[in-house]
Amino acid sequence: MDKPLRDVIAPDLDVLFCGINPSLLSAERGHHFARPGNRFWPALYRAGLTPRLLSPDEDALLPSFGLGITNVVARPTRTAAELTVEELRAGGVELAALVAEHRPRVLAVLGITAWRQAFDRPRAVLGRQPERVGGVQTWVAPNPSGLNAHHQLPDLARLYAQLRTAARSAPEPGEVQDPARGLELGPGSGQDGRVGEHVQRGEGEADRAVQHGGVPGR
């Protein structure tokens, strides 16, 4: 079945970004992160992942920079809070199959709550995860929505910049016999007994908490 908003994807990308699901505006326009106030495109530019600031209408250029975009859930909604846990978990299975097929070096899920729900990892924290999705090193990064007040644009840019570094040092994606299983254990373990590894933080940010509330809008 065709998705309401097509994936921007190609084989062997450095980083495949994965949003939660399309906003109604993004689906209407046919371009990712099109909602005014979304900070995805400025964050990419500030992180040095694109040579200039792209508009949502230029999302098809991303593979030329080694980047791509997909979503956990294909169904557009007014806010991501309208999604059910069942939809997120079904989307996680489909995401694993997509990743196994296209084999990016890094998968970056944009939203900690979506990751926790889609992959049943309630204690996960931001950063590199000890699990791989579709045989690929997997990170969880902040949602770039303007409604996400816990991370500002400089935070997003700094955290997104780490993904390129991670891609350059990532091992080749592993072969996956059954992508529908979704997760497999990867190297390393989380800090403080939790799943995931904290991303590097700037001075004064070490105590900034990741909230456990609902998934913000896109």
PDB file of N, CA and C in Angstrom, residues 53-119:
ATOM      1  N   LEU A  53      20.456  25.726   4.249  1.00  0.00           N
ATOM      2  CA  LEU A  53      19.150  25.480   4.844  1.00  0.00           C
ATOM      3  C   LEU A  53      18.175  25.047   3.760  1.00  0.00           C
ATOM      4  N   LEU A  54      17.664  23.828   3.868  1.00  0.00           N
ATOM      5  CA  LEU A  54      16.683  23.329   2.917  1.00  0.00           C
ATOM      6  C   LEU A  54      15.275  23.653   3.399  1.00  0.00           C
ATOM      7  N   SER A  55      14.360  23.777   2.479  1.00  0.00           N
ATOM      8  CA  SER A  55      12.944  23.901   2.814  1.00  0.00           C
ATOM      9  C   SER A  55      12.317  22.511   2.762  1.00  0.00           C
ATOM     10  N   PRO A  56      11.167  22.316   3.384  1.00  0.00           N
ATOM     11  CA  PRO A  56      10.505  21.014   3.277  1.00  0.00           C
ATOM     12  C   PRO A  56      10.275  20.580   1.837  1.00  0.00           C
ATOM     13  N   ASP A  57      10.031  21.538   0.934  1.00  0.00           N
ATOM     14  CA  ASP A  57       9.788  21.211  -0.470  1.00  0.00           C
ATOM     15  C   ASP A  57      11.005  20.600  -1.149  1.00  0.00           C
ATOM     16  N   GLU A  58      12.172  20.703  -0.510  1.00  0.00           N
ATOM     17  CA  GLU A  58      13.407  20.175  -1.081  1.00  0.00           C
ATOM     18  C   GLU A  58      13.826  18.858  -0.431  1.00  0.00           C
ATOM     19  N   ASP A  59      12.897  18.185   0.252  1.00  0.00           N
ATOM     20  CA  ASP A  59      13.299  16.984   0.973  1.00  0.00           C
ATOM     21  C   ASP A  59      13.857  15.888   0.069  1.00  0.00           C
ATOM     22  N   ALA A  60      13.499  15.890  -1.223  1.00  0.00           N
ATOM     23  CA  ALA A  60      14.016  14.879  -2.139  1.00  0.00           C
ATOM     24  C   ALA A  60      15.520  15.008  -2.358  1.00  0.00           C
ATOM     25  N   LEU A  61      16.122  16.139  -1.959  1.00  0.00           N
ATOM     26  CA  LEU A  61      17.565  16.316  -2.090  1.00  0.00           C
ATOM     27  C   LEU A  61      18.350  15.577  -1.014  1.00  0.00           C
ATOM     28  N   LEU A  62      17.696  15.162   0.041  1.00  0.00           N
ATOM     29  CA  LEU A  62      18.426  14.608   1.183  1.00  0.00           C
ATOM     30  C   LEU A  62      19.322  13.418   0.837  1.00  0.00           C
ATOM     31  N   PRO A  63      18.878  12.458   0.023  1.00  0.00           N
ATOM     32  CA  PRO A  63      19.781  11.334  -0.260  1.00  0.00           C
ATOM     33  C   PRO A  63      21.109  11.751  -0.890  1.00  0.00           C
ATOM     34  N   SER A  64      21.151  12.894  -1.584  1.00  0.00           N
ATOM     35  CA  SER A  64      22.420  13.358  -2.150  1.00  0.00           C
ATOM     36  C   SER A  64      23.401  13.771  -1.055  1.00  0.00           C
ATOM     37  N   PHE A  65      22.886  13.981   0.168  1.00  0.00           N
ATOM     38  CA  PHE A  65      23.727  14.308   1.317  1.00  0.00           C
ATOM     39  C   PHE A  65      23.865  13.114   2.262  1.00  0.00           C
ATOM     40  N   GLY A  66      23.447  11.941   1.809  1.00  0.00           N
ATOM     41  CA  GLY A  66      23.556  10.741   2.630  1.00  0.00           C
ATOM     42  C   GLY A  66      22.490  10.615   3.693  1.00  0.00           C
ATOM     43  N   LEU A  67      21.370  11.305   3.517  1.00  0.00           N
ATOM     44  CA  LEU A  67      20.315  11.346   4.529  1.00  0.00           C
ATOM     45  C   LEU A  67      18.988  10.880   3.938  1.00  0.00           C
ATOM     46  N   GLY A  68      18.077  10.439   4.790  1.00  0.00           N
ATOM     47  CA  GLY A  68      16.742  10.066   4.369  1.00  0.00           C
ATOM     48  C   GLY A  68      15.751  10.282   5.486  1.00  0.00           C
ATOM     49  N   ILE A  69      14.465  10.155   5.160  1.00  0.00           N
ATOM     50  CA  ILE A  69      13.396  10.323   6.152  1.00  0.00           C
ATOM     51  C   ILE A  69      12.319   9.271   5.922  1.00  0.00           C
ATOM     52  N   THR A  70      11.853   8.698   7.022  1.00  0.00           N
ATOM     53  CA  THR A  70      10.661   7.862   7.030  1.00  0.00           C
ATOM     54  C   THR A  70       9.897   8.183   8.309  1.00  0.00           C
ATOM     55  N   ASN A  71       8.850   7.412   8.607  1.00  0.00           N
ATOM     56  CA  ASN A  71       8.076   7.593   9.832  1.00  0.00           C
ATOM     57  C   ASN A  71       7.775   6.236  10.450  1.00  0.00           C
ATOM     58  N   VAL A  72       7.589   6.220  11.759  1.00  0.00           N
ATOM     59  CA  VAL A  72       7.190   4.981  12.422  1.00  0.00           C
ATOM     60  C   VAL A  72       5.797   4.573  11.949  1.00  0.00           C
ATOM     61  N   VAL A  73       4.874   5.528  11.941  1.00  0.00           N
ATOM     62  CA  VAL A  73       3.493   5.273  11.530  1.00  0.00           C
ATOM     63  C   VAL A  73       3.201   6.116  10.298  1.00  0.00           C
ATOM     64  N   ALA A  74       2.572   5.520   9.295  1.00  0.00           N
ATOM     65  CA  ALA A  74       2.299   6.233   8.040  1.00  0.00           C
ATOM     66  C   ALA A  74       1.074   7.126   8.114  1.00  0.00           C
ATOM     67  N   ARG A  75       0.149   6.850   9.042  1.00  0.00           N
ATOM     68  CA  ARG A  75      -1.120   7.578   9.075  1.00  0.00           C
ATOM     69  C   ARG A  75      -0.925   9.016   9.549  1.00  0.00           C
ATOM     70  N   PRO A  76      -1.334  10.010   8.754  1.00  0.00           N
ATOM     71  CA  PRO A  76      -1.237  11.396   9.203  1.00  0.00           C
ATOM     72  C   PRO A  76      -2.283  11.695  10.280  1.00  0.00           C
ATOM     73  N   THR A  77      -1.921  12.537  11.229  1.00  0.00           N
ATOM     74  CA  THR A  77      -2.851  12.981  12.273  1.00  0.00           C
ATOM     75  C   THR A  77      -2.582  14.442  12.598  1.00  0.00           C
ATOM     76  N   ARG A  78      -3.529  15.037  13.280  1.00  0.00           N
ATOM     77  CA  ARG A  78      -3.351  16.431  13.723  1.00  0.00           C
ATOM     78  C   ARG A  78      -2.214  16.519  14.724  1.00  0.00           C
ATOM     79  N   THR A  79      -2.178  15.595  15.685  1.00  0.00           N
ATOM     80  CA  THR A  79      -1.066  15.498  16.622  1.00  0.00           C
ATOM     81  C   THR A  79      -0.695  14.024  16.759  1.00  0.00           C
ATOM     82  N   ALA A  80       0.551  13.777  17.107  1.00  0.00           N
ATOM     83  CA  ALA A  80       1.011  12.399  17.276  1.00  0.00           C
ATOM     84  C   ALA A  80       0.360  11.725  18.476  1.00  0.00           C
ATOM     85  N   ALA A  81      -0.180  12.515  19.397  1.00  0.00           N
ATOM     86  CA  ALA A  81      -0.852  11.941  20.560  1.00  0.00           C
ATOM     87  C   ALA A  81      -2.093  11.145  20.164  1.00  0.00           C
ATOM     88  N   GLU A  82      -2.588  11.313  18.932  1.00  0.00           N
ATOM     89  CA  GLU A  82      -3.757  10.565  18.469  1.00  0.00           C
ATOM     90  C   GLU A  82      -3.415   9.119  18.095  1.00  0.00           C
ATOM     91  N   LEU A  83      -2.147   8.789  17.992  1.00  0.00           N
ATOM     92  CA  LEU A  83      -1.750   7.430  17.634  1.00  0.00           C
ATOM     93  C   LEU A  83      -1.950   6.481  18.808  1.00  0.00           C
ATOM     94  N   THR A  84      -2.277   5.245  18.499  1.00  0.00           N
ATOM     95  CA  THR A  84      -2.399   4.225  19.542  1.00  0.00           C
ATOM     96  C   THR A  84      -1.082   3.485  19.693  1.00  0.00           C
ATOM     97  N   VAL A  85      -0.911   2.856  20.835  1.00  0.00           N
ATOM     98  CA  VAL A  85       0.278   2.037  21.057  1.00  0.00           C
ATOM     99  C   VAL A  85       0.334   0.912  20.033  1.00  0.00           C
ATOM    100  N   GLU A  86      -0.819   0.364  19.692  1.00  0.00           N
ATOM    101  CA  GLU A  86      -0.858  -0.719  18.698  1.00  0.00           C
ATOM    102  C   GLU A  86      -0.334  -0.230  17.351  1.00  0.00           C
ATOM    103  N   GLU A  87      -0.717   0.988  16.944  1.00  0.00           N
ATOM    104  CA  GLU A  87      -0.212   1.537  15.689  1.00  0.00           C
ATOM    105  C   GLU A  87       1.301   1.715  15.736  1.00  0.00           C
ATOM    106  N   LEU A  88       1.801   2.221  16.849  1.00  0.00           N
ATOM    107  CA  LEU A  88       3.230   2.447  16.975  1.00  0.00           C
ATOM    108  C   LEU A  88       4.002   1.128  16.924  1.00  0.00           C
ATOM    109  N   ARG A  89       3.475   0.101  17.580  1.00  0.00           N
ATOM    110  CA  ARG A  89       4.186  -1.180  17.581  1.00  0.00           C
ATOM    111  C   ARG A  89       4.135  -1.842  16.214  1.00  0.00           C
ATOM    112  N   ALA A  90       3.003  -1.736  15.525  1.00  0.00           N
ATOM    113  CA  ALA A  90       2.928  -2.258  14.158  1.00  0.00           C
ATOM    114  C   ALA A  90       3.876  -1.481  13.244  1.00  0.00           C
ATOM    115  N   GLY A  91       3.954  -0.173  13.453  1.00  0.00           N
ATOM    116  CA  GLY A  91       4.875   0.632  12.672  1.00  0.00           C
ATOM    117  C   GLY A  91       6.319   0.267  12.925  1.00  0.00           C
ATOM    118  N   GLY A  92       6.638  -0.115  14.158  1.00  0.00           N
ATOM    119  CA  GLY A  92       7.997  -0.538  14.471  1.00  0.00           C
ATOM    120  C   GLY A  92       8.405  -1.773  13.690  1.00  0.00           C
ATOM    121  N   VAL A  93       7.474  -2.701  13.518  1.00  0.00           N
ATOM    122  CA  VAL A  93       7.753  -3.908  12.726  1.00  0.00           C
ATOM    123  C   VAL A  93       8.029  -3.535  11.276  1.00  0.00           C
ATOM    124  N   GLU A  94       7.203  -2.642  10.718  1.00  0.00           N
ATOM    125  CA  GLU A  94       7.396  -2.221   9.327  1.00  0.00           C
ATOM    126  C   GLU A  94       8.698  -1.436   9.171  1.00  0.00           C
ATOM    127  N   LEU A  95       9.030  -0.637  10.175  1.00  0.00           N
ATOM    128  CA  LEU A  95      10.278   0.118  10.125  1.00  0.00           C
ATOM    129  C   LEU A  95      11.473  -0.821  10.071  1.00  0.00           C
ATOM    130  N   ALA A  96      11.455  -1.879  10.884  1.00  0.00           N
ATOM    131  CA  ALA A  96      12.568  -2.825  10.888  1.00  0.00           C
ATOM    132  C   ALA A  96      12.769  -3.451   9.517  1.00  0.00           C
ATOM    133  N   ALA A  97      11.670  -3.785   8.848  1.00  0.00           N
ATOM    134  CA  ALA A  97      11.776  -4.378   7.507  1.00  0.00           C
ATOM    135  C   ALA A  97      12.335  -3.373   6.506  1.00  0.00           C
ATOM    136  N   LEU A  98      11.891  -2.111   6.599  1.00  0.00           N
ATOM    137  CA  LEU A  98      12.376  -1.066   5.697  1.00  0.00           C
ATOM    138  C   LEU A  98      13.873  -0.845   5.882  1.00  0.00           C
ATOM    139  N   VAL A  99      14.309  -0.793   7.125  1.00  0.00           N
ATOM    140  CA  VAL A  99      15.724  -0.563   7.433  1.00  0.00           C
ATOM    141  C   VAL A  99      16.568  -1.741   6.949  1.00  0.00           C
ATOM    142  N   ALA A 100      16.091  -2.956   7.169  1.00  0.00           N
ATOM    143  CA  ALA A 100      16.830  -4.135   6.717  1.00  0.00           C
ATOM    144  C   ALA A 100      16.986  -4.150   5.203  1.00  0.00           C
ATOM    145  N   GLU A 101      16.000  -3.616   4.505  1.00  0.00           N
ATOM    146  CA  GLU A 101      16.062  -3.588   3.044  1.00  0.00           C
ATOM    147  C   GLU A 101      17.052  -2.547   2.533  1.00  0.00           C
ATOM    148  N   HIS A 102      17.042  -1.342   3.120  1.00  0.00           N
ATOM    149  CA  HIS A 102      17.842  -0.232   2.580  1.00  0.00           C
ATOM    150  C   HIS A 102      19.187  -0.061   3.277  1.00  0.00           C
ATOM    151  N   ARG A 103      19.372  -0.589   4.474  1.00  0.00           N
ATOM    152  CA  ARG A 103      20.656  -0.690   5.150  1.00  0.00           C
ATOM    153  C   ARG A 103      21.385   0.651   5.314  1.00  0.00           C
ATOM    154  N   PRO A 104      20.755   1.648   5.945  1.00  0.00           N
ATOM    155  CA  PRO A 104      21.519   2.844   6.319  1.00  0.00           C
ATOM    156  C   PRO A 104      22.539   2.473   7.390  1.00  0.00           C
ATOM    157  N   ARG A 105      23.520   3.312   7.566  1.00  0.00           N
ATOM    158  CA  ARG A 105      24.518   3.025   8.606  1.00  0.00           C
ATOM    159  C   ARG A 105      23.973   3.331   9.995  1.00  0.00           C
ATOM    160  N   VAL A 106      23.096   4.339  10.091  1.00  0.00           N
ATOM    161  CA  VAL A 106      22.492   4.720  11.373  1.00  0.00           C
ATOM    162  C   VAL A 106      21.013   5.003  11.150  1.00  0.00           C
ATOM    163  N   LEU A 107      20.179   4.503  12.051  1.00  0.00           N
ATOM    164  CA  LEU A 107      18.768   4.876  12.122  1.00  0.00           C
ATOM    165  C   LEU A 107      18.594   5.814  13.302  1.00  0.00           C
ATOM    166  N   ALA A 108      17.965   6.963  13.068  1.00  0.00           N
ATOM    167  CA  ALA A 108      17.733   7.944  14.133  1.00  0.00           C
ATOM    168  C   ALA A 108      16.236   8.145  14.302  1.00  0.00           C
ATOM    169  N   VAL A 109      15.675   7.619  15.390  1.00  0.00           N
ATOM    170  CA  VAL A 109      14.264   7.784  15.697  1.00  0.00           C
ATOM    171  C   VAL A 109      14.094   9.108  16.436  1.00  0.00           C
ATOM    172  N   LEU A 110      13.238   9.970  15.922  1.00  0.00           N
ATOM    173  CA  LEU A 110      13.096  11.323  16.465  1.00  0.00           C
ATOM    174  C   LEU A 110      11.923  11.379  17.437  1.00  0.00           C
ATOM    175  N   GLY A 111      12.189  11.007  18.659  1.00  0.00           N
ATOM    176  CA  GLY A 111      11.159  11.062  19.689  1.00  0.00           C
ATOM    177  C   GLY A 111      11.308   9.925  20.672  1.00  0.00           C
ATOM    178  N   ILE A 112      11.653  10.247  21.912  1.00  0.00           N
ATOM    179  CA  ILE A 112      11.913   9.205  22.908  1.00  0.00           C
ATOM    180  C   ILE A 112      10.643   8.453  23.273  1.00  0.00           C
ATOM    181  N   THR A 113       9.513   9.141  23.378  1.00  0.00           N
ATOM    182  CA  THR A 113       8.284   8.460  23.765  1.00  0.00           C
ATOM    183  C   THR A 113       7.829   7.501  22.677  1.00  0.00           C
ATOM    184  N   ALA A 114       7.959   7.917  21.414  1.00  0.00           N
ATOM    185  CA  ALA A 114       7.602   7.022  20.314  1.00  0.00           C
ATOM    186  C   ALA A 114       8.468   5.768  20.326  1.00  0.00           C
ATOM    187  N   TRP A 115       9.751   5.922  20.592  1.00  0.00           N
ATOM    188  CA  TRP A 115      10.643   4.768  20.668  1.00  0.00           C
ATOM    189  C   TRP A 115      10.231   3.836  21.802  1.00  0.00           C
ATOM    190  N   ARG A 116       9.967   4.410  22.950  1.00  0.00           N
ATOM    191  CA  ARG A 116       9.590   3.583  24.100  1.00  0.00           C
ATOM    192  C   ARG A 116       8.336   2.762  23.808  1.00  0.00           C
ATOM    193  N   GLN A 117       7.377   3.397  23.157  1.00  0.00           N
ATOM    194  CA  GLN A 117       6.108   2.708  22.909  1.00  0.00           C
ATOM    195  C   GLN A 117       6.197   1.744  21.736  1.00  0.00           C
ATOM    196  N   ALA A 118       6.829   2.156  20.640  1.00  0.00           N
ATOM    197  CA  ALA A 118       6.885   1.318  19.447  1.00  0.00           C
ATOM    198  C   ALA A 118       7.690   0.049  19.679  1.00  0.00           C
ATOM    199  N   PHE A 119       8.725   0.132  20.509  1.00  0.00           N
ATOM    200  CA  PHE A 119       9.610  -1.004  20.702  1.00  0.00           C
ATOM    201  C   PHE A 119       9.608  -1.524  22.129  1.00  0.00           C
TER     202      PHE A 119
END
